[in-house]
């Protein structure tokens, strides 16, 4: 993997804003760690540490996963298929804690946004992220965060104005799904077989995704998931596992602003659906909107898309394109977009720009979005216009930003100076 925080400044661009921010903090595990979200291997090691003999560990992991992800157990006492002694031992050393909820907001359209507190504190402000549930007629989508803040500085994104505090752990990524299931009452009812044996039935973790409130997961919350690769990979593998949360990989979408070296890895090691935040059809404009383009320009990004493992008409890449009035929304842009992605099995999500306090852009006119969409559609690509959801509670794409992490202009300048001199 290319070190994400190395060489932030291509030659000749010394005066430009930094492309990537460095994390200000590292995760410090609490004295009593939570078992939520650990891979089977790590959980087995934890069990080994409390004296569970090696030959039993696989079965115990299976039982604990069943209680955690099949039934939503919140205490070790709920895990009735484990002996009382083991439950007591586990409770002494570990917890089943989910990330804490600081606030829950419900939009007029039913979208819910949770402000989530994670272990850690910076300048006496807690580490926080946001997580959003979007109910639709045929699905319910949970938008999950991968970082406190974001590595990058896209000029139209609220999260981009935030400092990068730290990466989330796999447990904190899985924890958002577990917590949302708790809040929505979205756990499967016990079945005779599972309550009698304690064994997770195949797919028992999430049950039939169609019948669940949370049927889909998108890594489109705060942060750039491919700059927190290992944690996102390990967390999503628990979310997708048939004995874990059992949300199939076809129903999980990872959105990246274009971290080219990690795109192939994402296909090979995670295997979920890929969304790419394109937003512009020339390097000149994309350099401004998505500064990471200065490091990985369009040519490299599109080559990585063409090489995405498993790409086919049934597994298309979604190109996201935010509609910014007078910036990237001309009909010439639409035609150039079609030429640019020629040959890539794709659909294009047109996202009306969601404004946030202090943003310098406006959303394109609806009529213009319609004409843009028609050009893309007539070229043979699905081009849905994403209805903004939860705008009244700042839950829509790019509006997420935990209140505690707002930066004053002076702080931002200081940070920029710091990053440039690092
Ligand atoms: N960091 C990743 C995923 C999180 S952002 C990425 O950039 O892809 C999820 C999507 O919301 C991205 O396509 C992003 O470009 C888009 N977005 C960001 N700010 C937005 C805004 N203000 N209005 C509409 N979409 C926005
Ligand atoms: Fe980060 Fe994505 Fe926002 Fe860009 S659009 S700043 S990569 S969250």
Coordinates of C-alpha atoms and ligand atoms in Angstrom, one line a residue:
X1 CA 0.0 0.0 0.0
X2 CA 1.2 3.5 -0.8
X3 CA 1.8 5.3 2.5
X4 CA -1.2 7.6 2.6
X5 CA 0.4 10.5 4.3
X6 CA 3.7 10.6 2.4
X7 CA 4.6 13.0 -0.3
X8 CA 1.6 15.2 0.0
X9 CA 2.9 17.9 -2.3
X10 CA 3.7 17.2 -6.0
X11 CA 6.5 19.3 -7.3
X12 CA 5.6 22.8 -8.5
X13 CA 2.6 23.0 -6.3
X14 CA 4.3 24.2 -3.1
X15 CA 1.9 27.1 -2.7
X16 CA -1.3 25.2 -3.1
X17 CA -3.4 23.8 -0.3
X18 CA -2.2 20.5 1.1
X19 CA -3.8 17.5 -0.5
X20 CA -3.9 15.3 2.6
X21 CA -4.1 16.0 6.2
X22 CA -2.3 14.0 8.9
X23 CA -4.2 12.4 11.8
X24 CA -3.8 14.5 14.9
X25 CA -4.4 11.5 17.2
X26 CA -4.2 7.7 17.3
X27 CA -6.8 5.4 18.7
X28 CA -6.1 4.5 22.3
X29 CA -8.0 1.3 23.3
X30 CA -10.1 1.6 26.5
X31 CA -8.9 -0.5 29.5
X32 CA -11.9 -2.7 29.0
X33 CA -12.3 -3.2 25.2
X34 CA -15.5 -4.0 23.5
X35 CA -15.9 -7.3 21.6
X36 CA -18.2 -5.7 19.0
X37 CA -16.8 -5.7 15.5
X38 CA -13.8 -7.9 16.0
X39 CA -12.8 -10.3 13.3
X40 CA -13.1 -14.0 14.1
X41 CA -9.3 -14.2 14.4
X42 CA -8.9 -11.3 16.8
X43 CA -11.9 -12.5 18.9
X44 CA -10.4 -16.0 19.1
X45 CA -7.2 -14.4 20.4
X46 CA -9.1 -12.4 23.0
X47 CA -10.8 -15.7 24.2
X48 CA -7.4 -17.3 24.4
X49 CA -6.3 -14.5 26.7
X50 CA -9.0 -15.4 29.2
X51 CA -8.1 -19.0 29.1
X52 CA -10.5 -20.6 26.6
X53 CA -8.6 -23.6 25.2
X54 CA -7.6 -23.5 21.6
X55 CA -9.9 -26.4 20.5
X56 CA -13.0 -24.6 21.8
X57 CA -12.3 -21.1 20.5
X58 CA -13.8 -21.5 17.0
X59 CA -17.1 -22.7 18.5
X60 CA -17.1 -20.0 21.2
X61 CA -16.5 -17.3 18.5
X62 CA -19.4 -18.7 16.5
X63 CA -21.6 -18.6 19.6
X64 CA -20.6 -15.0 20.5
X65 CA -21.1 -13.8 16.9
X66 CA -24.6 -15.4 16.9
X67 CA -25.5 -13.4 20.1
X68 CA -23.9 -10.2 19.0
X69 CA -25.0 -10.0 15.3
X70 CA -27.9 -12.4 15.1
X71 CA -29.7 -11.3 18.3
X72 CA -28.2 -8.0 19.2
X73 CA -27.2 -9.1 22.7
X74 CA -26.2 -6.2 24.9
X75 CA -24.9 -8.1 28.0
X76 CA -22.9 -11.2 28.5
X77 CA -25.8 -12.6 30.6
X78 CA -27.9 -12.7 27.4
X79 CA -25.5 -15.3 26.0
X80 CA -27.1 -18.2 27.6
X81 CA -25.3 -20.8 25.5
X82 CA -22.0 -19.9 27.3
X83 CA -21.3 -21.2 30.7
X84 CA -21.9 -18.9 33.6
X85 CA -18.2 -18.9 34.5
X86 CA -17.2 -17.9 31.0
X87 CA -19.8 -15.1 30.9
X88 CA -18.4 -13.8 34.2
X89 CA -14.9 -14.0 33.0
X90 CA -15.7 -12.2 29.8
X91 CA -17.6 -9.5 31.6
X92 CA -14.6 -8.8 33.8
X93 CA -12.3 -8.3 30.9
X94 CA -14.5 -7.0 28.1
X95 CA -17.7 -5.1 27.3
X96 CA -20.3 -5.3 24.5
X97 CA -20.3 -1.5 24.3
X98 CA -21.4 0.2 21.1
X99 CA -20.3 3.7 20.3
X100 CA -22.3 6.2 22.5
X101 CA -25.1 8.3 21.0
X102 CA -24.9 12.0 21.8
X103 CA -27.9 13.1 19.8
X104 CA -30.5 11.6 17.6
X105 CA -32.4 13.8 15.0
X106 CA -35.3 12.7 12.9
X107 CA -35.9 14.5 9.6
X108 CA -39.4 15.3 8.3
X109 CA -38.8 12.7 5.6
X110 CA -37.9 9.9 8.1
X111 CA -34.1 10.1 7.8
X112 CA -32.4 9.7 11.1
X113 CA -29.0 11.1 12.0
X114 CA -27.0 10.1 15.1
X115 CA -24.1 12.0 16.5
X116 CA -21.9 9.3 17.9
X117 CA -19.2 9.6 20.5
X118 CA -16.1 7.5 20.3
X119 CA -13.4 7.0 22.9
X120 CA -10.9 9.8 22.8
X121 CA -10.7 13.5 23.3
X122 CA -8.9 16.3 21.6
X123 CA -8.5 19.7 23.2
X124 CA -11.2 18.6 25.7
X125 CA -13.6 17.9 22.8
X126 CA -14.7 14.3 22.4
X127 CA -14.1 12.3 19.2
X128 CA -17.4 12.3 17.3
X129 CA -18.8 11.1 13.9
X130 CA -22.2 11.0 12.3
X131 CA -24.2 8.1 11.0
X132 CA -27.4 8.4 8.9
X133 CA -30.3 6.1 8.3
X134 CA -32.3 6.7 5.1
X135 CA -35.6 4.7 4.7
X136 CA -36.9 4.2 1.2
X137 CA -39.8 2.2 -0.1
X138 CA -37.7 -0.7 -1.3
X139 CA -34.7 -0.5 1.0
X140 CA -33.2 1.1 4.1
X141 CA -29.7 2.5 3.8
X142 CA -27.2 3.2 6.5
X143 CA -24.5 5.7 5.8
X144 CA -21.5 4.9 7.8
X145 CA -18.4 7.0 8.7
X146 CA -14.8 5.8 8.5
X147 CA -12.8 8.7 10.0
X148 CA -13.2 11.4 12.6
X149 CA -13.0 14.3 10.1
X150 CA -11.4 13.5 6.7
X151 CA -7.9 13.2 5.2
X152 CA -8.9 15.3 2.2
X153 CA -10.2 18.8 1.5
X154 CA -12.8 18.7 -1.2
X155 CA -14.0 22.2 -1.7
X156 CA -17.7 21.5 -1.8
X157 CA -17.8 19.1 1.2
X158 CA -18.6 20.1 4.8
X159 CA -16.6 17.2 6.2
X160 CA -13.6 18.4 4.2
X161 CA -13.3 21.6 6.3
X162 CA -12.8 19.4 9.4
X163 CA -9.5 18.4 10.8
X164 CA -8.6 14.7 10.5
X165 CA -8.6 13.6 14.1
X166 CA -8.2 9.8 13.7
X167 CA -9.2 6.7 11.8
X168 CA -12.0 4.6 13.1
X169 CA -11.3 1.0 14.3
X170 CA -13.1 -2.0 12.7
X171 CA -15.2 -2.2 15.9
X172 CA -16.3 1.4 15.5
X173 CA -17.3 0.8 11.9
X174 CA -19.3 -2.3 12.7
X175 CA -20.5 -0.6 15.9
X176 CA -22.4 2.0 13.9
X177 CA -24.5 -0.7 12.2
X178 CA -25.1 -2.5 15.5
X179 CA -26.1 0.7 17.2
X180 CA -28.5 1.6 14.3
X181 CA -30.1 -1.8 14.6
X182 CA -30.5 -1.3 18.4
X183 CA -32.1 2.1 17.8
X184 CA -34.4 0.9 15.0
X185 CA -35.3 -2.4 16.8
X186 CA -34.0 -4.1 13.7
X187 CA -32.8 -7.5 15.2
X188 CA -34.2 -10.8 14.0
X189 CA -36.7 -12.5 16.3
X190 CA -35.3 -15.7 17.9
X191 CA -35.9 -18.8 16.0
X192 CA -36.4 -22.2 17.6
X193 CA -33.2 -23.6 16.2
X194 CA -31.0 -20.7 17.1
X195 CA -32.3 -20.2 20.6
X196 CA -32.1 -23.9 21.4
X197 CA -28.6 -24.5 20.0
X198 CA -27.0 -21.1 20.2
X199 CA -25.6 -21.8 16.7
X200 CA -25.9 -19.0 14.2
X201 CA -27.8 -20.3 11.2
X202 CA -26.2 -19.4 7.9
X203 CA -27.3 -15.9 7.2
X204 CA -28.8 -15.8 10.7
X205 CA -26.8 -12.7 11.5
X206 CA -28.8 -10.4 9.3
X207 CA -31.6 -12.7 8.3
X208 CA -33.3 -11.8 5.1
X209 CA -32.0 -8.4 4.1
X210 CA -35.2 -7.5 2.3
X211 CA -37.2 -7.8 5.5
X212 CA -34.7 -5.7 7.5
X213 CA -35.0 -2.0 8.0
X214 CA -31.3 -1.7 7.3
X215 CA -30.8 -3.6 4.0
X216 CA -27.9 -1.6 2.6
X217 CA -24.8 0.0 3.9
X218 CA -22.9 2.8 2.2
X219 CA -19.4 4.0 3.3
X220 CA -20.4 7.6 2.5
X221 CA -20.4 9.2 5.9
X222 CA -17.5 11.2 7.2
X223 CA -14.0 10.3 6.0
X224 CA -12.2 8.7 3.0
X225 CA -12.6 5.0 3.5
X226 CA -9.6 4.1 1.4
X227 CA -7.3 6.1 3.7
X228 CA -8.4 3.8 6.5
X229 CA -8.1 0.7 4.4
X230 CA -7.4 -2.1 6.9
X231 CA -10.1 -1.1 9.4
X232 CA -12.7 -0.6 6.7
X233 CA -11.8 -3.9 5.1
X234 CA -12.0 -5.8 8.5
X235 CA -15.1 -4.0 9.6
X236 CA -17.0 -4.6 6.3
X237 CA -16.0 -8.2 6.3
X238 CA -17.9 -8.6 9.6
X239 CA -20.9 -6.6 8.2
X240 CA -21.0 -8.8 5.1
X241 CA -20.4 -12.2 6.8
X242 CA -23.3 -14.6 6.7
X243 CA -22.8 -15.2 10.4
X244 CA -22.1 -11.6 11.1
X245 CA -24.4 -8.8 10.2
X246 CA -25.1 -10.6 6.9
X247 CA -25.6 -7.6 4.6
X248 CA -24.4 -9.0 1.3
X249 CA -21.5 -7.4 -0.5
X250 CA -23.8 -6.4 -3.3
X251 CA -25.7 -4.3 -0.9
X252 CA -22.6 -2.5 0.5
X253 CA -21.1 0.4 -1.5
X254 CA -17.8 2.0 -0.7
X255 CA -17.4 5.5 -2.0
X256 CA -13.9 6.9 -2.7
X257 CA -12.7 10.3 -3.9
X258 CA -10.1 8.3 -5.9
X259 CA -7.4 6.8 -3.8
X260 CA -6.0 5.0 -6.9
X261 CA -3.5 2.6 -5.2
X262 CA -6.1 1.2 -2.9
X263 CA -8.9 0.7 -5.5
X264 CA -7.7 -2.7 -6.7
X265 CA -7.1 -3.8 -3.2
X266 CA -10.7 -2.8 -2.3
X267 CA -12.0 -5.0 -5.1
X268 CA -9.7 -7.9 -4.1
X269 CA -9.8 -7.8 -0.3
X270 CA -13.3 -6.3 0.3
X271 CA -15.2 -7.1 -2.9
X272 CA -18.1 -4.6 -2.3
X273 CA -19.6 -2.3 -4.8
X274 CA -17.5 0.7 -5.7
X275 CA -18.6 4.3 -6.1
X276 CA -16.2 7.0 -7.3
X277 CA -16.6 10.7 -6.6
X278 CA -15.9 12.0 -10.1
X279 CA -17.5 15.5 -10.0
X280 CA -15.5 17.0 -12.9
X281 CA -14.4 16.0 -16.4
X282 CA -11.2 17.9 -16.7
X283 CA -8.1 17.7 -14.4
X284 CA -8.1 21.5 -14.1
X285 CA -11.6 21.6 -12.5
X286 CA -11.2 18.3 -10.5
X287 CA -7.9 19.6 -9.0
X288 CA -10.0 22.4 -7.5
X289 CA -13.0 20.4 -6.4
X290 CA -11.2 17.2 -5.3
X291 CA -7.6 18.2 -4.6
X292 CA -6.5 14.6 -4.4
X293 CA -6.8 14.7 -8.2
X294 CA -3.4 16.5 -8.2
X295 CA -1.9 13.3 -6.9
X296 CA -4.1 10.8 -8.8
X297 CA -5.3 12.5 -12.0
X298 CA -8.3 11.5 -14.1
X299 CA -6.3 9.3 -16.4
X300 CA -5.0 7.1 -13.5
X301 CA -8.4 7.2 -11.8
X302 CA -10.3 5.9 -14.9
X303 CA -7.6 3.2 -15.5
X304 CA -8.2 2.0 -11.9
X305 CA -11.9 1.9 -12.6
X306 CA -11.5 -0.1 -15.7
X307 CA -9.3 -2.5 -13.7
X308 CA -11.7 -2.8 -10.7
X309 CA -11.8 -6.6 -10.0
X310 CA -15.2 -8.2 -10.7
X311 CA -16.4 -5.3 -12.9
X312 CA -19.2 -6.4 -15.2
X313 CA -22.6 -5.2 -16.4
X314 CA -24.1 -6.8 -13.2
X315 CA -21.5 -5.1 -11.0
X316 CA -21.1 -1.6 -12.3
X317 CA -19.2 1.3 -10.9
X318 CA -21.3 4.2 -9.7
X319 CA -19.8 7.6 -10.6
X320 CA -21.0 10.3 -8.3
X321 CA -21.3 13.8 -9.8
X322 CA -22.3 16.7 -7.6
X323 CA -24.3 19.3 -9.5
X324 CA -22.7 22.7 -8.9
X325 CA -24.4 25.7 -10.6
X326 CA -22.2 27.2 -13.3
X327 CA -19.2 25.1 -12.3
X328 CA -19.5 21.6 -13.7
X329 CA -23.1 21.4 -14.9
X330 CA -23.0 22.5 -18.6
X331 CA -24.3 20.2 -21.3
X332 CA -20.8 20.1 -22.8
X333 CA -19.7 18.7 -19.4
X334 CA -22.4 16.0 -19.7
X335 CA -21.2 15.0 -23.2
X336 CA -17.6 15.0 -22.0
X337 CA -18.6 12.8 -19.1
X338 CA -20.1 10.2 -21.4
X339 CA -16.9 10.2 -23.5
X340 CA -14.7 10.0 -20.4
X341 CA -16.3 6.8 -19.0
X342 CA -16.8 5.1 -22.4
X343 CA -16.5 1.3 -22.0
X344 CA -16.8 1.2 -18.2
X345 CA -19.9 -0.6 -17.0
X346 CA -21.3 2.3 -15.0
X347 CA -24.2 4.3 -13.7
X348 CA -24.0 7.9 -12.8
X349 CA -25.5 9.3 -9.7
X350 CA -26.2 13.0 -10.1
X351 CA -26.2 14.5 -6.6
X352 CA -27.8 17.9 -6.1
X353 CA -25.3 20.0 -4.1
X354 CA -26.3 20.2 -0.5
X355 CA -25.4 23.5 0.9
X356 CA -23.8 24.0 4.3
X357 CA -23.1 27.1 6.3
X358 CA -20.2 29.0 4.6
X359 CA -20.2 26.9 1.4
X360 CA -19.2 28.8 -1.7
X361 CA -21.3 26.9 -4.2
X362 CA -24.9 26.7 -5.3
X363 CA -26.9 23.8 -6.4
X364 CA -27.6 23.6 -10.2
X365 CA -31.2 24.5 -11.4
X366 CA -33.5 21.5 -11.5
X367 CA -34.1 22.1 -15.2
X368 CA -30.3 22.0 -15.9
X369 CA -30.0 18.8 -13.8
X370 CA -32.8 17.3 -15.9
X371 CA -31.1 18.2 -19.2
X372 CA -27.7 16.9 -18.0
X373 CA -29.3 13.7 -16.9
X374 CA -31.0 13.2 -20.2
X375 CA -27.7 13.4 -22.1
X376 CA -26.1 10.8 -19.8
X377 CA -29.3 8.6 -20.0
X378 CA -29.4 8.8 -23.8
X379 CA -25.8 7.6 -24.0
X380 CA -27.0 4.4 -22.3
X381 CA -26.2 5.0 -18.6
X382 CA -28.7 5.0 -15.8
X383 CA -28.5 8.5 -14.4
X384 CA -30.7 8.8 -11.4
X385 CA -30.8 12.2 -9.7
X386 CA -30.4 11.5 -6.0
X387 CA -33.2 13.0 -4.0
X388 CA -31.6 14.9 -1.2
X389 CA -32.6 13.3 2.1
X390 CA -32.6 14.8 5.6
X391 CA -31.5 18.2 4.4
X392 CA -33.4 19.8 7.3
X393 CA -31.2 18.0 9.8
X394 CA -27.9 18.5 7.8
X395 CA -27.9 14.7 7.1
X396 CA -27.5 14.8 3.4
X397 CA -24.3 14.0 1.5
X398 CA -21.4 16.2 2.4
X399 CA -23.3 18.0 5.2
X400 CA -21.9 15.8 7.9
X401 CA -19.6 17.4 10.4
X402 CA -19.7 16.9 14.1
X403 CA -20.4 20.2 15.9
X404 CA -17.4 19.8 18.2
X405 CA -15.0 19.8 15.3
X406 CA -15.8 23.1 13.8
X407 CA -12.7 25.1 13.0
X408 CA -12.3 28.8 13.1
X409 CA -10.6 30.4 10.1
X410 CA -7.5 31.0 12.3
X411 CA -7.3 27.3 13.3
X412 CA -7.6 26.3 9.7
X413 CA -4.7 28.5 8.7
X414 CA -2.6 27.2 11.5
X415 CA -3.4 23.6 10.4
X416 CA -2.6 24.3 6.8
X417 CA 0.7 25.8 7.8
X418 CA 1.4 22.8 10.0
X419 CA 0.7 20.4 7.1
X420 CA 2.9 22.3 4.7
X421 CA 5.8 22.3 7.0
X422 CA 5.5 18.6 8.1
Ligands
LIG1 N1 -15.0 10.4 1.1 C1 -15.7 9.6 0.3 C2 -17.0 9.1 0.9 C3 -17.8 10.2 1.7 S1 -18.5 11.5 0.8 C4 -15.9 10.3 -1.1 O1 -15.6 11.4 -1.2 O2 -16.3 9.6 -2.0 C5 -19.9 10.8 0.0 C6 -20.4 11.5 -1.3 O3 -20.9 12.8 -1.0 C7 -19.2 11.8 -2.2 O4 -19.6 11.5 -3.5 C8 -19.0 13.3 -2.0 O5 -18.3 13.9 -3.1 C9 -20.4 13.8 -1.9 N2 -20.6 15.1 -1.3 C10 -19.7 15.7 -0.5 N3 -20.2 17.0 -0.2 C11 -21.3 17.1 -0.8 C12 -22.3 18.2 -0.8 N4 -22.1 19.3 -0.1 N5 -23.4 18.0 -1.6 C13 -23.6 16.9 -2.3 N6 -22.7 15.8 -2.3 C14 -21.6 15.9 -1.5
LIG2 FE1 -13.5 13.7 2.4 FE2 -15.3 12.7 0.7 FE3 -15.7 15.1 1.8 FE4 -13.8 14.8 0.0 S1 -16.0 14.5 -0.3 S2 -13.6 15.9 1.9 S3 -13.0 12.7 0.5 S4 -15.6 13.1 2.9

